[in-house]
Short mmCIF file of C-alpha atoms in Angstrom, two decimals:
data_model
loop_
_atom_site.label_atom_id
_atom_site.label_comp_id
_atom_site.label_asym_id
_atom_site.label_seq_id
_atom_site.Cartn_x
_atom_site.Cartn_y
_atom_site.Cartn_z
CA MET P 1 0.00 0.00 0.00
CA GLY P 2 2.83 2.35 0.77
CA THR P 3 4.21 2.00 -2.72
CA VAL P 4 0.78 2.57 -4.33
CA LEU P 5 0.20 5.63 -2.15
CA LYS P 6 3.53 7.08 -3.13
CA GLN P 7 2.76 6.51 -6.80
CA LYS P 8 -0.62 8.25 -6.48
CA MET P 9 0.96 11.13 -4.57
CA SER P 10 3.61 11.44 -7.26
CA MET P 11 0.95 11.52 -9.97
CA LEU P 12 -1.01 14.16 -8.05
CA VAL P 13 2.06 16.34 -7.62
CA GLY P 14 2.82 16.03 -11.34
CA LEU P 15 -0.74 16.96 -12.26
CA LEU P 16 -0.68 20.01 -10.02
CA ALA P 17 2.68 21.04 -11.47
CA ALA P 18 1.32 20.70 -15.00
CA ILE P 19 -1.69 22.83 -14.12
CA ALA P 20 0.54 25.45 -12.56
CA MET P 21 2.81 25.45 -15.61
CA ALA P 22 -0.20 25.89 -17.86
CA PHE P 23 -1.16 29.02 -15.94
CA VAL P 24 2.38 30.34 -16.18
CA LEU P 25 2.68 29.77 -19.91
CA THR P 26 -0.79 30.94 -20.89
CA PRO P 27 -0.61 34.64 -21.98
CA VAL P 28 -3.05 36.94 -20.21
CA ALA P 29 -4.10 40.14 -22.00
CA ALA P 30 -4.78 43.10 -19.75
CA HIS P 31 -8.54 43.61 -19.48
CA ALA P 32 -9.07 41.03 -22.25
CA THR P 33 -12.14 39.75 -20.39
CA PRO P 34 -14.26 41.26 -17.64
CA THR P 35 -12.34 41.43 -14.37
CA SER P 36 -15.50 40.83 -12.34
CA PRO P 37 -18.94 39.32 -13.02
CA THR P 38 -20.30 42.84 -13.53
CA ASP P 39 -17.40 44.24 -15.61
CA VAL P 40 -17.48 44.53 -19.41
CA ALA P 41 -15.02 43.50 -22.09
CA ASP P 42 -12.41 45.84 -23.54
CA SER P 43 -13.14 48.16 -26.44
CA THR P 44 -10.94 49.30 -29.31
CA VAL P 45 -10.00 52.79 -30.45
CA THR P 46 -8.42 53.16 -33.89
CA ILE P 47 -6.45 56.34 -34.53
CA ASN P 48 -6.20 57.42 -38.19
CA ASN P 49 -4.23 60.07 -40.05
CA LEU P 50 -0.86 58.77 -38.84
CA ILE P 51 2.47 58.01 -40.47
CA ASP P 52 3.92 54.53 -40.41
CA GLY P 53 5.99 54.12 -37.24
CA ASP P 54 4.29 56.79 -35.11
CA THR P 55 3.66 55.86 -31.48
CA VAL P 56 0.17 56.07 -29.92
CA GLU P 57 -0.16 55.93 -26.12
CA ALA P 58 -3.23 55.87 -23.85
CA PHE P 59 -3.01 57.09 -20.24
CA LEU P 60 -5.83 56.16 -17.85
CA ILE P 61 -7.69 59.19 -16.49
CA ALA P 62 -10.67 57.45 -14.89
CA ASP P 63 -11.04 53.70 -14.36
CA ALA P 64 -14.65 52.56 -14.84
CA ASP P 65 -16.15 49.73 -12.79
CA ILE P 66 -19.61 48.22 -12.30
CA ASP P 67 -20.31 47.27 -8.71
CA ALA P 68 -22.48 44.42 -7.42
CA SER P 69 -25.52 46.70 -7.47
CA ASN P 70 -24.99 47.43 -11.17
CA ASN P 71 -23.78 50.95 -10.53
CA LEU P 72 -21.17 52.46 -12.85
CA THR P 73 -18.41 54.03 -10.76
CA TYR P 74 -15.07 55.66 -11.55
CA THR P 75 -11.73 55.81 -9.81
CA MET P 76 -9.74 58.88 -10.81
CA ALA P 77 -6.04 58.60 -11.63
CA ALA P 78 -3.40 60.24 -9.50
CA ASN P 79 -1.66 63.49 -10.52
CA LEU P 80 -4.62 64.99 -12.39
CA PRO P 81 -4.86 68.80 -12.48
CA SER P 82 -7.45 70.13 -10.04
CA ALA P 83 -9.56 71.41 -12.92
CA TYR P 84 -10.01 67.84 -14.17
CA ASP P 85 -9.84 65.65 -11.06
CA SER P 86 -13.47 64.45 -11.03
CA ILE P 87 -15.47 62.35 -13.45
CA ASP P 88 -18.03 65.12 -13.95
CA LYS P 89 -15.27 67.48 -15.09
CA ILE P 90 -13.93 64.86 -17.50
CA LYS P 91 -17.26 63.85 -19.02
CA VAL P 92 -17.99 67.33 -20.37
CA VAL P 93 -14.70 67.55 -22.27
CA ALA P 94 -14.29 63.99 -23.56
CA SER P 95 -13.85 63.61 -27.31
CA ASP P 96 -16.76 62.77 -29.53
CA GLY P 97 -14.38 62.26 -32.44
CA ASN P 98 -14.98 65.72 -33.89
CA SER P 99 -13.64 68.43 -31.58
CA PHE P 100 -9.85 68.59 -31.85
CA HIS P 101 -9.16 72.27 -32.38
CA GLN P 102 -6.63 74.32 -30.47
CA GLY P 103 -8.44 76.22 -27.73
CA SER P 104 -11.44 73.89 -27.47
CA ASP P 105 -12.50 72.64 -24.03
CA MET P 106 -11.37 69.12 -24.86
CA GLN P 107 -8.01 70.32 -26.16
CA ASN P 108 -7.40 72.49 -23.13
CA ALA P 109 -8.18 69.55 -20.86
CA ALA P 110 -5.99 67.17 -22.86
CA SER P 111 -3.09 69.61 -22.80
CA ALA P 112 -3.31 70.19 -19.05
CA ILE P 113 -3.59 66.48 -18.27
CA ALA P 114 -0.76 65.59 -20.65
CA LYS P 115 1.55 68.09 -18.97
CA ALA P 116 0.61 66.87 -15.49
CA PHE P 117 1.20 63.24 -16.44
CA ALA P 118 4.50 64.11 -18.11
CA ASP P 119 5.69 65.98 -15.02
CA ALA P 120 4.69 63.04 -12.79
CA GLY P 121 6.22 60.41 -15.07
CA THR P 122 2.91 58.58 -15.48
CA THR P 123 3.23 55.43 -17.58
CA ALA P 124 0.88 54.54 -20.41
CA ALA P 125 -1.85 51.94 -19.86
CA ALA P 126 -1.67 50.88 -23.50
CA SER P 127 0.38 51.71 -26.59
CA ALA P 128 0.55 50.83 -30.27
CA THR P 129 2.77 51.60 -33.24
CA ALA P 130 1.20 52.86 -36.44
CA SER P 131 1.20 50.44 -39.34
CA GLY P 132 0.52 52.43 -42.45
CA THR P 133 -1.76 55.32 -41.49
CA SER P 134 -3.47 53.93 -38.39
CA ALA P 135 -2.96 52.25 -35.03
CA THR P 136 -5.47 50.43 -32.81
CA LEU P 137 -5.52 50.51 -29.02
CA THR P 138 -7.32 47.93 -26.87
CA LEU P 139 -8.57 49.68 -23.75
CA GLY P 140 -10.24 48.66 -20.54
CA SER P 141 -13.37 50.61 -19.66
CA GLY P 142 -12.81 54.22 -18.62
CA TYR P 143 -11.57 57.59 -19.87
CA TYR P 144 -8.13 58.02 -21.42
CA LEU P 145 -5.69 60.65 -22.55
CA VAL P 146 -4.51 59.58 -26.01
CA ARG P 147 -1.20 61.00 -27.15
CA VAL P 148 0.54 60.49 -30.52
CA THR P 149 4.27 61.02 -30.91
CA SER P 150 5.97 61.28 -34.27
CA THR P 151 8.77 58.78 -33.71
CA SER P 152 8.89 57.75 -37.36
CA GLY P 153 11.28 60.56 -38.25
CA GLN P 154 8.49 62.59 -39.82
CA THR P 155 7.85 66.22 -39.07
CA ARG P 156 4.58 66.42 -37.19
CA VAL P 157 3.05 67.68 -33.97
CA TYR P 158 -0.13 65.81 -33.01
CA GLN P 159 -2.99 67.13 -30.89
CA ASN P 160 -3.80 65.27 -27.65
CA MET P 161 -7.26 63.80 -27.05
CA VAL P 162 -9.49 62.75 -24.14
CA VAL P 163 -11.32 59.59 -25.24
CA ASP P 164 -14.35 57.95 -23.63
CA ALA P 165 -14.15 54.13 -23.54
CA SER P 166 -16.68 53.70 -20.72
CA PRO P 167 -19.32 50.93 -20.56
CA VAL P 168 -22.62 51.70 -22.30
CA ALA P 169 -25.99 50.89 -20.71
CA ASN P 170 -28.20 48.51 -22.68
CA ALA P 171 -31.98 47.99 -22.83
CA SER P 172 -31.92 45.30 -20.15
CA GLY P 173 -30.45 47.67 -17.60
CA THR P 174 -26.94 46.19 -17.64
CA TYR P 175 -23.81 47.40 -19.41
CA ASP P 176 -21.99 46.51 -22.60
CA ALA P 177 -18.48 47.35 -23.72
CA HIS P 178 -18.10 50.69 -25.45
CA PRO P 179 -18.53 50.33 -29.23
CA ALA P 180 -15.35 50.41 -31.30
CA GLN P 181 -14.26 53.95 -32.20
CA THR P 182 -12.31 55.39 -35.13
CA ILE P 183 -10.82 58.87 -34.70
CA ASP P 184 -8.91 61.06 -37.17
CA VAL P 185 -6.29 62.80 -35.09
CA LYS P 186 -5.50 66.46 -35.79
CA LYS P 187 -1.90 67.40 -36.50
CA THR P 188 0.46 70.04 -37.86
CA ASP P 189 3.01 69.09 -40.50
CA VAL P 190 6.16 71.06 -39.69
CA THR P 191 8.05 70.99 -42.95
CA ILE P 192 10.68 73.28 -44.42
CA LYS P 193 11.14 74.24 -48.04
CA LYS P 194 14.19 76.00 -49.46
CA GLY P 195 14.31 77.81 -52.81
CA VAL P 196 17.09 79.56 -54.75
CA GLY P 197 17.16 81.96 -57.68
CA SER P 198 14.55 84.35 -59.01
CA GLU P 199 12.01 81.50 -59.24
CA TYR P 200 13.05 79.93 -55.91
CA LYS P 201 13.61 76.44 -57.24
CA GLU P 202 15.74 73.68 -55.69
CA SER P 203 18.73 74.50 -57.91
CA THR P 204 19.95 77.15 -60.32
CA ASP P 205 22.78 77.70 -62.79
CA LYS P 206 21.93 81.30 -63.66
CA TYR P 207 24.52 83.02 -61.48
CA SER P 208 28.23 83.76 -61.84
CA VAL P 209 30.97 84.81 -59.46
CA GLY P 210 30.16 88.21 -57.95
CA ASP P 211 26.39 87.82 -58.27
CA MET P 212 24.01 88.18 -55.34
CA VAL P 213 21.87 85.02 -55.27
CA PRO P 214 18.36 85.21 -53.74
CA PHE P 215 17.16 82.50 -51.32
CA LYS P 216 13.85 81.75 -49.62
CA VAL P 217 12.98 79.49 -46.66
CA GLU P 218 9.36 78.52 -45.98
CA THR P 219 8.01 76.73 -42.91
CA VAL P 220 5.12 76.88 -40.43
CA VAL P 221 4.81 77.46 -36.69
CA PRO P 222 4.07 74.12 -34.95
CA ASN P 223 0.56 73.76 -33.50
CA TYR P 224 1.61 72.92 -29.96
CA PRO P 225 -0.91 72.23 -27.17
CA ALA P 226 -1.53 75.29 -25.01
CA ASP P 227 0.13 73.74 -21.95
CA SER P 228 3.21 72.40 -23.74
CA LYS P 229 6.16 71.82 -21.48
CA ASP P 230 8.47 72.72 -24.35
CA ALA P 231 7.66 74.62 -27.54
CA THR P 232 10.90 74.88 -29.46
CA PHE P 233 10.80 76.47 -32.90
CA GLU P 234 14.08 77.45 -34.57
CA ILE P 235 15.20 78.08 -38.15
CA ASN P 236 18.84 77.57 -39.07
CA ASP P 237 20.51 78.16 -42.42
CA GLN P 238 24.12 77.45 -43.32
CA PRO P 239 25.69 77.94 -46.77
CA THR P 240 28.63 76.01 -48.16
CA ALA P 241 31.91 77.60 -49.19
CA GLY P 242 31.31 79.91 -52.13
CA LEU P 243 28.27 81.69 -50.69
CA GLU P 244 28.42 84.64 -48.30
CA ILE P 245 25.15 85.80 -46.74
CA ASP P 246 24.36 89.50 -46.79
CA THR P 247 23.07 89.72 -43.23
CA THR P 248 21.37 93.06 -43.88
CA SER P 249 19.13 91.42 -46.49
CA ILE P 250 17.49 88.87 -44.13
CA LYS P 251 13.73 89.37 -43.83
CA ILE P 252 10.98 87.46 -41.99
CA ASN P 253 7.59 87.66 -43.68
CA GLY P 254 8.81 90.68 -45.62
CA VAL P 255 10.12 92.63 -42.62
CA ALA P 256 13.81 93.16 -41.83
CA ALA P 257 14.87 90.61 -39.22
CA VAL P 258 15.73 92.26 -35.90
CA SER P 259 15.88 90.54 -32.51
CA GLY P 260 12.96 91.38 -30.22
CA THR P 261 10.28 89.81 -28.02
CA ASP P 262 8.98 87.52 -30.76
CA TYR P 263 12.33 86.05 -31.75
CA THR P 264 16.09 86.49 -31.63
CA ILE P 265 18.38 86.26 -34.64
CA THR P 266 22.11 85.58 -34.79
CA ALA P 267 23.52 86.14 -38.27
CA ALA P 268 26.90 86.09 -40.01
CA THR P 269 28.12 85.60 -43.58
CA ASN P 270 28.37 81.85 -42.96
CA GLY P 271 24.84 81.33 -41.58
CA TYR P 272 22.05 82.46 -39.30
CA THR P 273 19.80 81.13 -36.51
CA ILE P 274 16.32 82.42 -35.68
CA LYS P 275 14.86 81.34 -32.31
CA PHE P 276 11.18 82.07 -31.75
CA ALA P 277 9.90 82.81 -28.24
CA LYS P 278 7.59 80.23 -26.64
CA ALA P 279 4.86 82.83 -26.13
CA TYR P 280 4.95 83.73 -29.82
CA VAL P 281 4.88 80.08 -30.90
CA LEU P 282 1.87 79.21 -28.72
CA ALA P 283 0.02 82.34 -29.89
CA HIS P 284 0.57 81.70 -33.62
CA PRO P 285 -0.10 77.99 -34.26
CA GLY P 286 0.03 77.09 -37.94
CA GLU P 287 1.27 80.52 -39.04
CA ALA P 288 3.35 80.53 -42.24
CA ILE P 289 6.91 81.81 -41.83
CA THR P 290 8.95 82.96 -44.85
CA VAL P 291 12.60 83.99 -44.59
CA THR P 292 14.30 85.66 -47.57
CA TYR P 293 17.87 86.86 -48.06
CA ASN P 294 20.69 87.26 -50.58
CA ALA P 295 24.10 85.60 -50.64
CA LYS P 296 27.11 86.56 -52.76
CA LEU P 297 28.60 83.90 -55.03
CA THR P 298 32.38 83.81 -54.59
CA SER P 299 35.19 82.05 -56.42
CA ALA P 300 35.07 79.26 -53.82
CA ALA P 301 31.76 78.18 -55.34
CA PHE P 302 33.32 76.24 -58.18
CA SER P 303 33.25 72.52 -57.56
CA HIS P 304 36.57 70.71 -57.80
CA ASP P 305 34.88 67.46 -56.87
CA ALA P 306 31.92 65.76 -58.49
CA ASN P 307 30.41 65.28 -55.01
CA ASP P 308 31.08 68.84 -53.86
CA VAL P 309 27.93 70.94 -54.22
CA THR P 310 27.67 74.67 -53.64
CA GLY P 311 24.45 75.63 -51.90
CA ASN P 312 23.04 75.65 -48.41
CA THR P 313 20.96 73.66 -45.96
CA ALA P 314 18.06 75.13 -44.00
CA THR P 315 16.66 73.30 -40.96
CA VAL P 316 13.74 73.75 -38.60
CA THR P 317 13.97 72.43 -35.03
CA PHE P 318 10.85 71.60 -32.99
CA ASN P 319 9.37 69.11 -30.46
CA PRO P 320 7.27 66.25 -31.86
CA ASN P 321 6.37 65.56 -28.22
CA PRO P 322 6.02 68.97 -26.54
CA TYR P 323 6.05 67.40 -23.06
CA THR P 324 9.70 66.45 -23.36
CA SER P 325 12.79 68.36 -24.47
CA THR P 326 13.44 65.97 -27.36
CA THR P 327 13.63 67.77 -30.70
CA VAL P 328 13.85 66.81 -34.36
CA THR P 329 15.46 68.74 -37.20
CA PRO P 330 14.15 68.19 -40.73
CA ASP P 331 16.07 69.99 -43.46
CA SER P 332 15.84 71.29 -47.02
CA LYS P 333 18.75 71.86 -49.39
CA THR P 334 19.39 74.02 -52.45
CA LYS P 335 22.13 73.96 -55.05
CA VAL P 336 23.89 76.72 -56.96
CA LYS P 337 25.65 75.18 -59.94
CA THR P 338 28.46 76.92 -61.81
CA TYR P 339 30.40 75.92 -64.91
CA GLY P 340 33.86 76.30 -66.39
CA PHE P 341 35.53 76.09 -69.78
CA VAL P 342 39.07 75.31 -70.85
CA PHE P 343 41.04 75.55 -74.08
CA LYS P 344 44.64 74.92 -75.10
CA LYS P 345 46.92 77.70 -76.33
CA THR P 346 49.43 76.58 -79.02
CA ASP P 347 51.66 77.84 -81.80
CA PRO P 348 50.95 76.97 -85.47
CA ASP P 349 52.89 73.72 -85.07
CA GLY P 350 50.72 72.56 -82.15
CA ASN P 351 53.27 73.26 -79.43
CA ALA P 352 51.92 74.55 -76.11
CA LEU P 353 52.40 78.27 -75.47
CA LYS P 354 52.95 79.35 -71.90
CA GLY P 355 52.31 82.86 -70.59
CA ALA P 356 49.41 83.99 -72.75
CA VAL P 357 46.94 85.99 -70.65
CA PHE P 358 43.21 86.06 -71.38
CA GLU P 359 40.57 88.27 -69.81
CA LEU P 360 36.85 87.65 -69.29
CA LYS P 361 34.43 90.36 -68.21
CA VAL P 362 31.31 89.05 -66.45
CA THR P 363 28.28 91.32 -66.27
CA ASN P 364 26.57 90.67 -62.93
CA LYS P 365 22.83 90.75 -62.25
CA ASP P 366 23.10 94.18 -60.63
CA GLY P 367 24.87 95.67 -63.67
CA SER P 368 28.35 95.63 -62.16
CA THR P 369 31.29 93.92 -63.85
CA THR P 370 33.58 91.22 -62.52
CA THR P 371 36.86 90.77 -64.42
CA LEU P 372 38.49 87.34 -64.49
CA THR P 373 41.93 86.51 -65.91
CA SER P 374 43.68 83.26 -66.74
CA THR P 375 47.26 82.61 -67.87
CA SER P 376 48.22 79.62 -69.99
CA ASP P 377 50.29 77.08 -68.05
CA GLU P 378 53.23 74.99 -69.25
CA ASN P 379 50.80 72.73 -71.07
CA GLY P 380 49.09 75.69 -72.70
CA TYR P 381 45.82 75.35 -70.77
CA VAL P 382 43.68 78.41 -70.13
CA TYR P 383 40.52 78.01 -68.06
CA PHE P 384 37.76 80.04 -66.44
CA GLU P 385 35.25 78.89 -63.83
CA ASP P 386 32.53 80.12 -61.40
CA LEU P 387 30.27 80.94 -64.35
CA GLY P 388 26.53 80.58 -64.73
CA GLU P 389 24.68 79.44 -67.80
CA GLY P 390 25.35 81.78 -70.74
CA THR P 391 27.69 82.82 -73.56
CA TYR P 392 31.10 84.29 -72.71
CA THR P 393 33.84 86.01 -74.74
CA VAL P 394 37.51 86.06 -73.76
CA THR P 395 40.17 88.45 -75.04
CA GLU P 396 43.92 87.84 -75.20
CA THR P 397 45.60 90.73 -73.36
CA VAL P 398 49.21 89.46 -73.11
CA VAL P 399 50.74 87.71 -76.13
CA PRO P 400 53.87 85.50 -75.91
CA ALA P 401 56.94 86.98 -77.63
CA GLY P 402 57.19 86.22 -81.33
CA PHE P 403 53.46 85.69 -81.76
CA SER P 404 50.46 87.78 -82.70
CA LYS P 405 47.22 88.26 -80.76
CA VAL P 406 44.49 85.77 -81.55
CA ALA P 407 40.90 86.79 -82.25
CA ASP P 408 38.44 86.86 -79.33
CA GLN P 409 37.08 83.44 -78.35
CA THR P 410 33.41 82.75 -77.51
CA PHE P 411 32.02 79.84 -75.46
CA THR P 412 28.44 78.85 -74.53
CA LEU P 413 27.95 77.12 -71.17
CA ASN P 414 24.95 75.13 -69.97
CA GLU P 415 24.14 71.89 -68.19
CA ALA P 416 24.16 69.88 -71.42
CA SER P 417 27.54 71.12 -72.66
CA CYS P 418 29.46 71.22 -69.37
CA THR P 419 29.89 67.58 -68.43
CA GLN P 420 33.65 67.02 -68.55
CA ASP P 421 36.65 67.38 -66.28
CA ASN P 422 39.30 70.09 -66.47
CA PRO P 423 42.47 68.55 -68.01
CA ALA P 424 44.53 71.31 -66.40
CA THR P 425 43.74 70.04 -62.89
CA ALA P 426 43.05 66.34 -63.54
CA VAL P 427 40.24 66.42 -60.95
CA VAL P 428 36.86 64.75 -61.48
CA GLU P 429 34.46 67.70 -61.72
CA ASN P 430 31.83 66.97 -64.39
CA ASN P 431 31.04 70.63 -64.98
CA TYR P 432 33.55 71.78 -67.62
CA LEU P 433 33.27 72.53 -71.30
CA VAL P 434 36.53 71.36 -72.87
CA SER P 435 37.24 72.98 -76.23
CA SER P 436 38.00 70.43 -78.95
CA VAL P 437 39.87 73.08 -80.99
CA ASN P 438 43.15 74.63 -79.89
CA VAL P 439 43.51 78.41 -79.84
CA VAL P 440 46.51 79.18 -82.08
CA ASP P 441 48.63 82.33 -81.90
CA PRO P 442 50.08 83.08 -85.37
CA LYS P 443 53.78 83.90 -85.64
CA GLN P 444 54.71 87.51 -86.24
CA PRO P 445 55.78 88.38 -89.86
CA ALA P 446 59.49 89.25 -90.56
CA LEU P 447 60.27 92.86 -89.66
CA PRO P 448 62.58 95.31 -91.62
CA ILE P 449 66.29 95.01 -90.74
CA THR P 450 67.28 97.40 -88.01
CA GLY P 451 70.28 98.06 -85.80
CA ALA P 452 74.02 98.36 -86.60
CA ALA P 453 74.05 95.67 -89.26
CA GLY P 454 71.23 97.37 -91.08
CA THR P 455 72.92 100.74 -90.86
CA PHE P 456 76.15 99.30 -92.32
CA ALA P 457 74.28 97.71 -95.20
CA LEU P 458 72.51 100.94 -96.04
CA THR P 459 75.77 102.91 -95.89
CA ALA P 460 77.59 100.47 -98.15
CA GLY P 461 74.80 100.64 -100.67
CA GLY P 462 74.89 104.42 -100.66
CA VAL P 463 78.66 104.54 -101.21
CA ALA P 464 78.36 102.16 -104.15
CA LEU P 465 75.67 104.29 -105.75
CA LEU P 466 77.77 107.41 -105.21
CA ALA P 467 80.80 105.78 -106.85
CA VAL P 468 78.74 104.81 -109.88
CA GLY P 469 77.49 108.37 -110.14
CA ILE P 470 81.01 109.83 -110.03
CA VAL P 471 82.26 107.48 -112.74
CA PHE P 472 79.29 108.35 -114.93
CA PHE P 473 79.95 112.08 -114.40
CA LEU P 474 83.66 111.84 -115.24
CA ARG P 475 83.00 109.94 -118.46
CA SER P 476 80.47 112.50 -119.51
CA ARG P 477 82.97 115.34 -119.02
CA LYS P 478 85.67 113.53 -120.92
CA GLN P 479 83.46 113.12 -123.94
CA GLU P 480 82.61 116.81 -123.92
CA LEU P 481 86.28 117.74 -124.00
#
């Protein structure tokens, strides 16, 4: 009997262990089923108008429960602002899926609660990551603050919401789970767009060295909640080598940029930063901001590398989650493309001529003139660069000894023709026009004999002629006699 009893006890222990293991391994979803005989099942809230990868979080404001007497009761969360610390105060501002505008009662409540929860470090009761343009939360019964954070790298600020997921009374006098909800969240897209040239496109090749190039930056003030903990909004712009900003030309919405209560500006020839005050940002949600300025194109603009681009990068810095200090910085870039041309200077026999000087006068957009010069090297190469699209004429101003000046040379530069490298530098550049015809200086014609040898020859000739004349005269006299 002892052996049988031990075997049965062993089997019982094993069965209990198996049951315990089953409980351990079986996943349990929070609020997946009613937590009491009178509770209701969870409900779902789908948030639309998102970007793939955005994070959606729900923070419990009021936990709903149905007691044994079939009464619906609420337990309020800790750390709520005093203006929203009772269920009656929450019910009147909860979202119906339509009211998400800055300044609305619901938005004011959501902003205040979001700030209070952020300050207290309150953790989310549920979260989901957007797949495509939506994310679905499964929520236990109650009221929730729903917050969306743009963690996908996109440039958005989302509006907070107070959502009602409370049980709903049915005809029999009991409660059902709240029907599934679908809500289109409101947001502000904080983008930045940079333009260059008279038409403010992404790139231009219409400018040459010495020109003032116009630029424009366009963005929008983020639509932050009224009680944002942080409300950063900054515009930065930094040109590459070859562009020097005229700081006196910077304007914001058509008005000269000067530091004041609305913003501060720090500007130099190599870039500027505009920092908007929090009060201004919160008072002007969604306002368009346009910054314009001019930058001078210098000789450093010419690319000596196929990957080296002259232009600038503008950025806007803001908080996708205004209840933290975390910021993102989307950017926009422009390009100023310049060209060059090169030809080879030779003698009539094809030999390279060193020391020939050519001059090119560039008429700038403002009517002024920039003069460029280039001297042929030991290989005879003459080249000019930092030039915009157009036709250019060069004149030889210094001619090597023994040669005559060549006629003026004309070259037409554009994106289609300037695709080669400069043979004078042997650097990959992809923006040169290389002349297929050499520029030939003709040799000077023979000049009349001059100097001592010439003088001697002339004297000898004169003496000979004089001698002939004397002989002729003497013979004539003799015949007369």
